Coordinates of N, CA, C and O in Angstrom, one line a residue:
X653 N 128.3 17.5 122.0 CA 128.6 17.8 120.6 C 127.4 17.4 119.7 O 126.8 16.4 119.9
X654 N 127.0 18.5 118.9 CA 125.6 18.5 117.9 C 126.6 17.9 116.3 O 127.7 18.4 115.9
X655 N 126.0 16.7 115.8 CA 126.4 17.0 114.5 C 125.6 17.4 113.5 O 124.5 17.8 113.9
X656 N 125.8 17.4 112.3 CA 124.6 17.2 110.9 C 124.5 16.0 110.1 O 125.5 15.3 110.0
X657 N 123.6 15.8 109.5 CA 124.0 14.6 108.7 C 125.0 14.1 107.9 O 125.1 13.0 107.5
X658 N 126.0 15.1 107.7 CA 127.3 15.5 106.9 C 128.4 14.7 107.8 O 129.1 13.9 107.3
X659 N 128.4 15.0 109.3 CA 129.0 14.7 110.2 C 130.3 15.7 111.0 O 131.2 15.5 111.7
X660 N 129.4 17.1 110.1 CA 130.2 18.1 110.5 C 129.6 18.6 112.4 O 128.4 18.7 112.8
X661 N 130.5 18.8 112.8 CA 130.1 19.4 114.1 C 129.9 20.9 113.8 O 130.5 21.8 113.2
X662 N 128.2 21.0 114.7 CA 127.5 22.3 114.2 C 127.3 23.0 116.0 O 126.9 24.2 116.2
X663 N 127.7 22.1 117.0 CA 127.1 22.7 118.5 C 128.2 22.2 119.2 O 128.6 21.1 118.7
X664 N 128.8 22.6 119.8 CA 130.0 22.2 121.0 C 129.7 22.8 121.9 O 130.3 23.8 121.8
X665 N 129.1 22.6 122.9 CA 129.4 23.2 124.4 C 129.8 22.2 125.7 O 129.3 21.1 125.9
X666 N 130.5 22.6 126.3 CA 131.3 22.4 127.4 C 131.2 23.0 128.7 O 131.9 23.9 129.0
X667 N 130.0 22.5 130.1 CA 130.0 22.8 131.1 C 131.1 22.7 132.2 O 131.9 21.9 131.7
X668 N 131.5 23.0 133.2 CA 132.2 22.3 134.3 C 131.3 21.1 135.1 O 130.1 21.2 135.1
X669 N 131.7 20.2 135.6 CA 130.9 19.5 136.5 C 129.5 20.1 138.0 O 128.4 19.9 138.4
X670 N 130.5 20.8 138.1 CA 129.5 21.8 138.9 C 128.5 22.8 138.2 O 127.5 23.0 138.9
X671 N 128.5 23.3 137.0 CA 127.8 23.6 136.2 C 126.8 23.7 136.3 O 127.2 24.8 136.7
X672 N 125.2 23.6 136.3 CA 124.1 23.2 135.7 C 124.0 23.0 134.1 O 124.6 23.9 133.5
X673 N 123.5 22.4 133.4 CA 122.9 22.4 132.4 C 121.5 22.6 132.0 O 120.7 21.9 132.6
X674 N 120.9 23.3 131.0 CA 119.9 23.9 130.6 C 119.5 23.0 129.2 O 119.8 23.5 128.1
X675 N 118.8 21.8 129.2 CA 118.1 21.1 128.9 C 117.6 22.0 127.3 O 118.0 21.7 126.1
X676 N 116.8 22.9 127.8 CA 116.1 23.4 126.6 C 116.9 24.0 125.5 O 116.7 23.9 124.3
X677 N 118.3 25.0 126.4 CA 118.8 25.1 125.0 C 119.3 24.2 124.3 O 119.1 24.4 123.1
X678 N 119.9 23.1 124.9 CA 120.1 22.1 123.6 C 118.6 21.8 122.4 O 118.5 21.8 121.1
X679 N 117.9 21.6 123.1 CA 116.8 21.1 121.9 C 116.7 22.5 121.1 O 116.6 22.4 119.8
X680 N 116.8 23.7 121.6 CA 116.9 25.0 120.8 C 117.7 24.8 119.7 O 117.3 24.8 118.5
X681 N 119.4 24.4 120.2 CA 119.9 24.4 119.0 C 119.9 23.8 118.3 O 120.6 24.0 117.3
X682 N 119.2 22.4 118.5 CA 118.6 21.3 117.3 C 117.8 21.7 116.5 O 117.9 21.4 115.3
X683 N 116.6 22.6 117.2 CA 116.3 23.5 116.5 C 116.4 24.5 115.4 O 115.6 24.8 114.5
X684 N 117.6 24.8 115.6 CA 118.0 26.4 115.1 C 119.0 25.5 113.4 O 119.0 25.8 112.2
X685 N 119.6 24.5 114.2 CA 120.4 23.4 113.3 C 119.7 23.2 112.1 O 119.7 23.6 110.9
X686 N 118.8 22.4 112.9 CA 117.8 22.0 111.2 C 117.1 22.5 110.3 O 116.7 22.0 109.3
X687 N 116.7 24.1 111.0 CA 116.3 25.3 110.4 C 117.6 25.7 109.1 O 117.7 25.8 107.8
X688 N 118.4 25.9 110.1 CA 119.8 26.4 109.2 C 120.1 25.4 108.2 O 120.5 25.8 107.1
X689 N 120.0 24.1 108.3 CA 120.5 22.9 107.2 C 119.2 22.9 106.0 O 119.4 23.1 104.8
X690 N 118.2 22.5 106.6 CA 116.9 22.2 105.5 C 116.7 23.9 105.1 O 115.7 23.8 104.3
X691 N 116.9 25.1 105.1 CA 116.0 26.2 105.2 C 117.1 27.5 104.4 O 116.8 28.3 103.7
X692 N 117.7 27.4 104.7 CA 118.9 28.6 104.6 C 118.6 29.9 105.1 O 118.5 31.0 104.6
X693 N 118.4 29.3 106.4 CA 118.5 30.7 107.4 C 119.4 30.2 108.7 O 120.0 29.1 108.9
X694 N 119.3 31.5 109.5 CA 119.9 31.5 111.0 C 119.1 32.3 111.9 O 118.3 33.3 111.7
X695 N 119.5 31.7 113.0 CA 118.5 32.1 114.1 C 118.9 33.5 114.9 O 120.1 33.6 114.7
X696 N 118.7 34.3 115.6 CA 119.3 35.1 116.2 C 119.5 34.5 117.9 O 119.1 33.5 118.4
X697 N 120.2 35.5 118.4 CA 120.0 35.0 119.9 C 118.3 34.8 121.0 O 117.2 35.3 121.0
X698 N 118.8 33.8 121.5 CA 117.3 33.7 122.4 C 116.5 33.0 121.8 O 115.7 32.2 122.3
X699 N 116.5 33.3 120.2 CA 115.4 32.5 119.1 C 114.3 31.4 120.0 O 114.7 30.4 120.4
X700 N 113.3 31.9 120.0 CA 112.7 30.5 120.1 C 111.1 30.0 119.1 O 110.2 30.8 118.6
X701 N 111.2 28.7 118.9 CA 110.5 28.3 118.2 C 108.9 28.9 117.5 O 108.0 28.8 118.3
X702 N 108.7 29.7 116.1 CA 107.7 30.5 115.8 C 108.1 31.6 115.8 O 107.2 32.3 116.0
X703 N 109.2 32.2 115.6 CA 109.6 33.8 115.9 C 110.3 33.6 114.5 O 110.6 32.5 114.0
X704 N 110.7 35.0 113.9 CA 111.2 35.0 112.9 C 112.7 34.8 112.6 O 113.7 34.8 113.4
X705 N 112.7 34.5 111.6 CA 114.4 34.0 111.7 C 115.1 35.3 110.4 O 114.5 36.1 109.7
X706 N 116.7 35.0 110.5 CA 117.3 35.5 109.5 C 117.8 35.0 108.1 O 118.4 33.9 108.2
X707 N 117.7 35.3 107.1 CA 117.8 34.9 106.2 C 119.4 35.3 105.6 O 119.8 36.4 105.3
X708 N 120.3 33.6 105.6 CA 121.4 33.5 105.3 C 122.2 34.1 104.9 O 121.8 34.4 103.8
X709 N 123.8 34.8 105.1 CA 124.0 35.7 104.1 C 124.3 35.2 102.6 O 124.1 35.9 101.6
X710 N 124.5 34.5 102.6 CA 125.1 33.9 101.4 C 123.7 33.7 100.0 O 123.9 33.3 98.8
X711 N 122.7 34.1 100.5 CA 121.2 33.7 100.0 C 121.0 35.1 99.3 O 120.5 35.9 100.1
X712 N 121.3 35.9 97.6 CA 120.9 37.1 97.6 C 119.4 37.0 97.4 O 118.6 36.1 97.5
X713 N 119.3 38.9 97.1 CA 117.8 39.2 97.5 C 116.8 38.6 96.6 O 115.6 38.5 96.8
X714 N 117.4 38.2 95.6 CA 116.7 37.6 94.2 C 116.2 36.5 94.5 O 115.0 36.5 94.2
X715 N 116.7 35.4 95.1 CA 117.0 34.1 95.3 C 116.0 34.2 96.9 O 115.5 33.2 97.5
X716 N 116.0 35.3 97.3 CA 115.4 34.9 99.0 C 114.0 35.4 98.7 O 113.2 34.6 99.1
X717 N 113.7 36.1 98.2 CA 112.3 36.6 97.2 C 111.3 35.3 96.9 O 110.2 35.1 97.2
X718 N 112.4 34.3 96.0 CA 111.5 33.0 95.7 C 111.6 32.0 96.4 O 110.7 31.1 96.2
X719 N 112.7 31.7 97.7 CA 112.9 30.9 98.7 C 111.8 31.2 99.9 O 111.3 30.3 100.5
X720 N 111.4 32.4 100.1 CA 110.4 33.0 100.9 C 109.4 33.4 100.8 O 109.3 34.5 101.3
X721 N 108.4 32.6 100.2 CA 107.1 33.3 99.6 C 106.4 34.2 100.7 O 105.8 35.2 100.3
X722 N 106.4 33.9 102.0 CA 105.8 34.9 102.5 C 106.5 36.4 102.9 O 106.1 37.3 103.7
X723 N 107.6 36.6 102.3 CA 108.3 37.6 102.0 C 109.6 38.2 103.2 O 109.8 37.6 104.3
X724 N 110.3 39.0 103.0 CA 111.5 39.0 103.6 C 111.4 40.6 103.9 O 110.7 41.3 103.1
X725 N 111.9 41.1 105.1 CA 111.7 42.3 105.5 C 113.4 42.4 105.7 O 114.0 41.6 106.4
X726 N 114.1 43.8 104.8 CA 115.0 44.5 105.1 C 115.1 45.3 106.1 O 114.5 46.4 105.9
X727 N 115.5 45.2 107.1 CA 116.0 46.2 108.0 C 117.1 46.7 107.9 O 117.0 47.9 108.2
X728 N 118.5 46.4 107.5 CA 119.7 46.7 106.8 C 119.7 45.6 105.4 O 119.1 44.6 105.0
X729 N 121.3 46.5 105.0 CA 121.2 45.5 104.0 C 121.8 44.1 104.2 O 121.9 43.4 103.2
X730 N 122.3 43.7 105.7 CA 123.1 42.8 105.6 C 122.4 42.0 106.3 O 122.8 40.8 106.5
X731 N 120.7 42.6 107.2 CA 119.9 42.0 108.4 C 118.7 41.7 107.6 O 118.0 42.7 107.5
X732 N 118.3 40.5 107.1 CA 117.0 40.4 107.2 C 116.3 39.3 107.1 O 116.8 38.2 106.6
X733 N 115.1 39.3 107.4 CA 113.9 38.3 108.5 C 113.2 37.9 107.6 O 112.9 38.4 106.5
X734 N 112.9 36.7 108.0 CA 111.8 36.2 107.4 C 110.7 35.0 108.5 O 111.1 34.3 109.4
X735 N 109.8 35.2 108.2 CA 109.2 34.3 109.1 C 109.3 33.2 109.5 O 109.8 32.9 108.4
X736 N 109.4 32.0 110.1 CA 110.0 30.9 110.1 C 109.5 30.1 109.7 O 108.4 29.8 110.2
X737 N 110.3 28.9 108.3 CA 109.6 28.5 107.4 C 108.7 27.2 108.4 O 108.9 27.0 109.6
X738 N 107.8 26.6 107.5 CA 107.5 25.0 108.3 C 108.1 24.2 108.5 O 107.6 23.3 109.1

């Protein structure tokens, strides 16, 4: 279980014992977590660290314009990227 500072649970996964576990995705989605918390974006699948991310929906185009100075690329109107901030 991933929380946030809030103490909201943001990651839940659940292997079997026999399972393996994959190490890196967890740090991914610590990753992807604190992107989404400090940043107001989301990551897509696979995301990994330096690749572009999505910009929140809840964030309009007005508001992502000045949140994103290096600028935001529409590909629909409900998909779009932006570089991943620092």
């Amino acid at each position: 279980v991933l929380t946030d500072i809030d103490r909201r649970v943001r990651v839940c996964t659940r292997h079997p014992a026999t399972c393996g576990r994959n190490f890196y995705e967890l740090l991914r989605a610590i990753d992807a977590v604190q992107l989404a918390f400090f940043h107001q974006v989301a990551t897509p699948a696979n995301w990994t660290e330096g690749q572009d991310v999505l910009v929140a929906a809840h964030v309009s185009d007005r508001a992502a314009r000045a949140i994103f100075p290096k600028g935001v690329v529409h590909a629909r109107a409900w998909y779009r990227t932006t570089p991943q901030p620092p």
